Amino acid sequence: PPDELLQTLNITQKSGVLEFSLAEGPAQIFFKDGEMIHSEYGKLKGVDAVAKIVQNQTGKFNFTPKLPPAAENMEPLGNFMGMLMNALKDMDEEMAEA
């Protein structure tokens, strides 16, 4: 699941680009020293894109351990665990409503 993959990259303090091939199209998250610094999924960016990516339970991923030069000075999107916990909470709430 995406949340476990994100946690692994955070704990191991990886830097690079995590690309996903998901049902609604491609997505990507940039990591710098284990922190998420950029994300895109469809028209979504930032924390909203991370939340939507985490909701996917099927798809493929690829990690490239190198950031593009433009990403070198980007700041973290926010508190890693806070973002992840909110995304999982939102997913649980949506499943409960279905």
Coordinates of N, CA and C in Angstrom, one line a residue:
P1 N 0.8 -1.2 0.0 CA 0.0 0.0 0.0 C 0.9 1.3 0.0
P2 N 0.4 2.3 -0.6 CA 1.2 3.6 -0.7 C 1.6 4.1 0.6
D3 N 0.8 4.0 1.7 CA 1.1 4.6 3.0 C 2.4 3.9 3.5
E4 N 2.5 2.6 3.4 CA 3.6 1.8 3.8 C 4.9 2.2 3.1
L5 N 4.7 2.4 1.8 CA 5.8 2.8 0.9 C 6.3 4.2 1.3
L6 N 5.4 5.1 1.6 CA 5.8 6.5 2.0 C 6.5 6.4 3.3
Q7 N 6.0 5.6 4.3 CA 6.7 5.5 5.6 C 8.1 4.9 5.5
T8 N 8.3 4.0 4.6 CA 9.6 3.4 4.4 C 10.6 4.5 3.9
L9 N 10.2 5.2 2.9 CA 11.1 6.3 2.4 C 11.3 7.4 3.4
N10 N 10.3 7.6 4.3 CA 10.5 8.6 5.4 C 11.5 8.1 6.4
I11 N 11.3 6.9 6.9 CA 12.2 6.3 7.9 C 13.6 6.2 7.4
T12 N 13.8 5.8 6.2 CA 15.1 5.6 5.7 C 15.8 6.9 5.1
Q13 N 15.0 8.0 5.2 CA 15.5 9.3 4.9 C 16.0 9.4 3.4
K14 N 15.2 8.8 2.5 CA 15.6 8.8 1.1 C 15.3 10.1 0.4
S15 N 16.0 10.4 -0.6 CA 15.8 11.6 -1.5 C 15.6 11.0 -2.9
G16 N 14.6 11.6 -3.6 CA 14.4 11.2 -5.0 C 12.9 11.4 -5.4
V17 N 12.5 10.8 -6.5 CA 11.2 10.9 -7.0 C 10.5 9.6 -7.0
L18 N 9.3 9.5 -6.4 CA 8.5 8.3 -6.3 C 7.4 8.5 -7.3
E19 N 7.4 7.7 -8.4 CA 6.3 7.8 -9.4 C 5.4 6.7 -9.3
F20 N 4.1 7.0 -9.5 CA 3.0 6.0 -9.4 C 2.3 5.9 -10.8
S21 N 1.9 4.7 -11.1 CA 0.9 4.5 -12.2 C -0.3 4.0 -11.6
L22 N -1.3 4.9 -11.5 CA -2.6 4.6 -10.8 C -3.8 4.6 -11.7
A23 N -4.9 4.1 -11.2 CA -6.1 4.0 -12.0 C -6.5 5.3 -12.6
E24 N -6.3 6.4 -11.9 CA -6.7 7.7 -12.5 C -5.6 8.5 -13.2
G25 N -4.5 7.8 -13.4 CA -3.4 8.4 -14.1 C -2.1 8.4 -13.3
P26 N -1.1 9.0 -13.8 CA 0.2 9.1 -13.1 C 0.2 10.1 -11.9
A27 N 1.1 9.8 -11.0 CA 1.2 10.6 -9.8 C 2.7 10.6 -9.4
Q28 N 3.1 11.6 -8.7 CA 4.5 11.6 -8.2 C 4.6 12.4 -6.9
I29 N 5.6 11.9 -6.1 CA 6.0 12.6 -4.9 C 7.5 12.7 -4.8
F30 N 7.9 13.9 -4.6 CA 9.4 14.2 -4.4 C 9.7 14.1 -2.9
F31 N 10.8 13.3 -2.6 CA 11.3 13.2 -1.3 C 12.7 13.8 -1.1
K32 N 12.9 14.5 0.0 CA 14.2 15.0 0.3 C 14.5 14.7 1.7
D33 N 15.5 13.9 1.9 CA 15.9 13.4 3.2 C 14.7 12.8 4.0
G34 N 13.9 12.1 3.3 CA 12.7 11.4 3.9 C 11.5 12.3 4.0
E35 N 11.5 13.5 3.7 CA 10.4 14.4 3.8 C 9.8 14.6 2.4
M36 N 8.4 14.7 2.4 CA 7.7 14.9 1.1 C 7.8 16.4 0.8
I37 N 8.4 16.8 -0.3 CA 8.6 18.2 -0.7 C 7.7 18.7 -1.9
H38 N 7.1 17.7 -2.6 CA 6.3 18.1 -3.7 C 5.5 16.8 -4.1
S39 N 4.2 17.1 -4.5 CA 3.4 16.0 -5.0 C 2.4 16.5 -6.0
E40 N 2.1 15.6 -7.0 CA 1.1 15.9 -8.0 C 0.3 14.6 -8.3
Y41 N -1.0 14.7 -8.5 CA -1.8 13.6 -9.0 C -3.0 14.3 -9.7
G42 N -3.0 14.1 -11.0 CA -4.1 14.8 -11.8 C -4.0 16.3 -11.6
K43 N -5.1 16.9 -11.2 CA -5.0 18.4 -11.0 C -4.7 18.7 -9.6
L44 N -4.5 17.7 -8.8 CA -4.1 18.0 -7.3 C -2.7 18.2 -7.2
K45 N -2.3 19.0 -6.2 CA -0.9 19.2 -5.8 C -0.8 19.3 -4.3
G46 N 0.4 19.0 -3.8 CA 0.7 19.2 -2.4 C 0.0 18.1 -1.5
V47 N -0.5 18.6 -0.4 CA -1.1 17.7 0.6 C -2.3 16.9 0.0
D48 N -3.1 17.6 -0.8 CA -4.3 17.0 -1.4 C -3.9 15.9 -2.3
A49 N -2.9 16.0 -3.1 CA -2.4 15.0 -3.9 C -1.9 13.8 -3.1
V50 N -1.2 14.0 -2.0 CA -0.7 12.9 -1.2 C -1.9 12.1 -0.6
A51 N -3.0 12.8 -0.2 CA -4.1 12.2 0.4 C -4.8 11.3 -0.7
K52 N -4.9 11.8 -1.9 CA -5.5 11.0 -3.0 C -4.7 9.8 -3.4
I53 N -3.4 10.0 -3.4 CA -2.5 8.9 -3.7 C -2.6 7.7 -2.7
V54 N -2.6 8.1 -1.4 CA -2.7 7.1 -0.4 C -4.0 6.3 -0.5
Q55 N -5.0 6.8 -1.0 CA -6.3 6.1 -1.1 C -6.3 5.0 -2.1
N56 N -5.3 5.0 -3.0 CA -5.2 3.9 -4.0 C -4.6 2.6 -3.4
Q57 N -5.3 1.6 -3.7 CA -4.8 0.3 -3.2 C -4.2 -0.6 -4.3
T58 N -4.3 -0.2 -5.6 CA -3.7 -0.9 -6.6 C -2.9 0.1 -7.5
G59 N -1.9 -0.4 -8.2 CA -1.1 0.4 -9.1 C 0.4 0.0 -9.0
K60 N 1.2 0.7 -9.7 CA 2.6 0.4 -9.8 C 3.4 1.6 -9.4
F61 N 4.6 1.4 -8.9 CA 5.5 2.5 -8.5 C 6.9 2.3 -9.0
N62 N 7.6 3.4 -9.1 CA 9.0 3.4 -9.4 C 9.7 4.5 -8.6
F63 N 10.8 4.2 -8.0 CA 11.6 5.2 -7.2 C 12.9 5.5 -7.9
T64 N 13.1 6.8 -8.2 CA 14.4 7.2 -8.8 C 15.2 8.0 -7.7
P65 N 16.3 7.6 -7.3 CA 17.0 8.2 -6.2 C 17.8 9.5 -6.6
K66 N 17.1 10.4 -7.3 CA 17.7 11.6 -7.7 C 16.6 12.6 -7.9
L67 N 16.8 13.8 -7.3 CA 15.8 14.9 -7.5 C 16.2 15.8 -8.6
P68 N 15.1 16.3 -9.3 CA 15.5 17.3 -10.4 C 16.1 18.5 -9.8
P69 N 16.9 19.3 -10.5 CA 17.6 20.5 -9.9 C 16.6 21.5 -9.3
A70 N 15.4 21.6 -9.9 CA 14.5 22.6 -9.4 C 13.9 22.2 -8.0
A71 N 14.0 21.0 -7.6 CA 13.5 20.5 -6.4 C 14.5 20.7 -5.2
E72 N 15.7 21.0 -5.5 CA 16.7 21.1 -4.4 C 16.4 22.0 -3.3
N73 N 15.7 23.1 -3.6 CA 15.4 24.1 -2.5 C 14.0 24.1 -2.0
M74 N 13.2 23.1 -2.4 CA 11.8 23.0 -2.0 C 11.8 22.6 -0.5
E75 N 10.8 23.2 0.2 CA 10.6 22.9 1.6 C 9.6 21.8 1.8
P76 N 9.6 21.1 2.9 CA 8.6 20.0 3.2 C 7.2 20.5 3.1
L77 N 6.3 19.6 2.6 CA 4.9 20.0 2.5 C 4.2 20.2 3.9
G78 N 4.8 19.6 4.9 CA 4.3 19.6 6.2 C 4.8 18.5 7.1
N79 N 4.2 18.3 8.2 CA 4.6 17.2 9.1 C 4.2 15.9 8.5
F80 N 5.2 15.0 8.2 CA 5.0 13.8 7.5 C 3.9 12.9 8.1
M81 N 4.1 12.6 9.4 CA 3.1 11.7 10.0 C 1.7 12.3 10.1
G82 N 1.7 13.6 10.3 CA 0.4 14.3 10.3 C -0.3 14.2 9.0
M83 N 0.4 14.4 7.9 CA -0.2 14.3 6.6 C -0.7 12.9 6.3
L84 N 0.1 11.9 6.7 CA -0.2 10.5 6.4 C -1.4 10.1 7.3
M85 N -1.4 10.5 8.5 CA -2.6 10.1 9.4 C -3.9 10.8 8.9
N86 N -3.8 12.0 8.5 CA -5.0 12.7 8.0 C -5.5 12.0 6.7
A87 N -4.6 11.6 5.8 CA -5.0 10.9 4.6 C -5.6 9.6 4.9
L88 N -5.1 8.8 5.9 CA -5.7 7.5 6.2 C -7.0 7.7 6.9
K89 N -7.2 8.8 7.7 CA -8.4 9.0 8.4 C -9.5 9.4 7.3
D90 N -9.1 10.2 6.4 CA -10.1 10.5 5.3 C -10.5 9.3 4.5
M91 N -9.5 8.4 4.3 CA -9.8 7.2 3.5 C -10.8 6.3 4.3
D92 N -10.6 6.2 5.6 CA -11.4 5.4 6.5 C -12.9 6.0 6.5
E93 N -13.0 7.3 6.6 CA -14.3 7.9 6.6 C -15.0 7.7 5.3
E94 N -14.3 7.8 4.2 CA -15.0 7.6 2.9 C -15.4 6.1 2.7
M95 N -14.6 5.2 3.3 CA -15.0 3.8 3.2 C -16.3 3.5 4.1
A96 N -16.3 4.2 5.2 CA -17.5 4.0 6.1 C -18.7 4.5 5.5
E97 N -18.6 5.6 4.7 CA -19.8 6.2 4.1 C -20.3 5.4 2.9
A98 N -19.4 4.6 2.3 CA -19.8 3.8 1.1 C -20.7 2.6 1.4

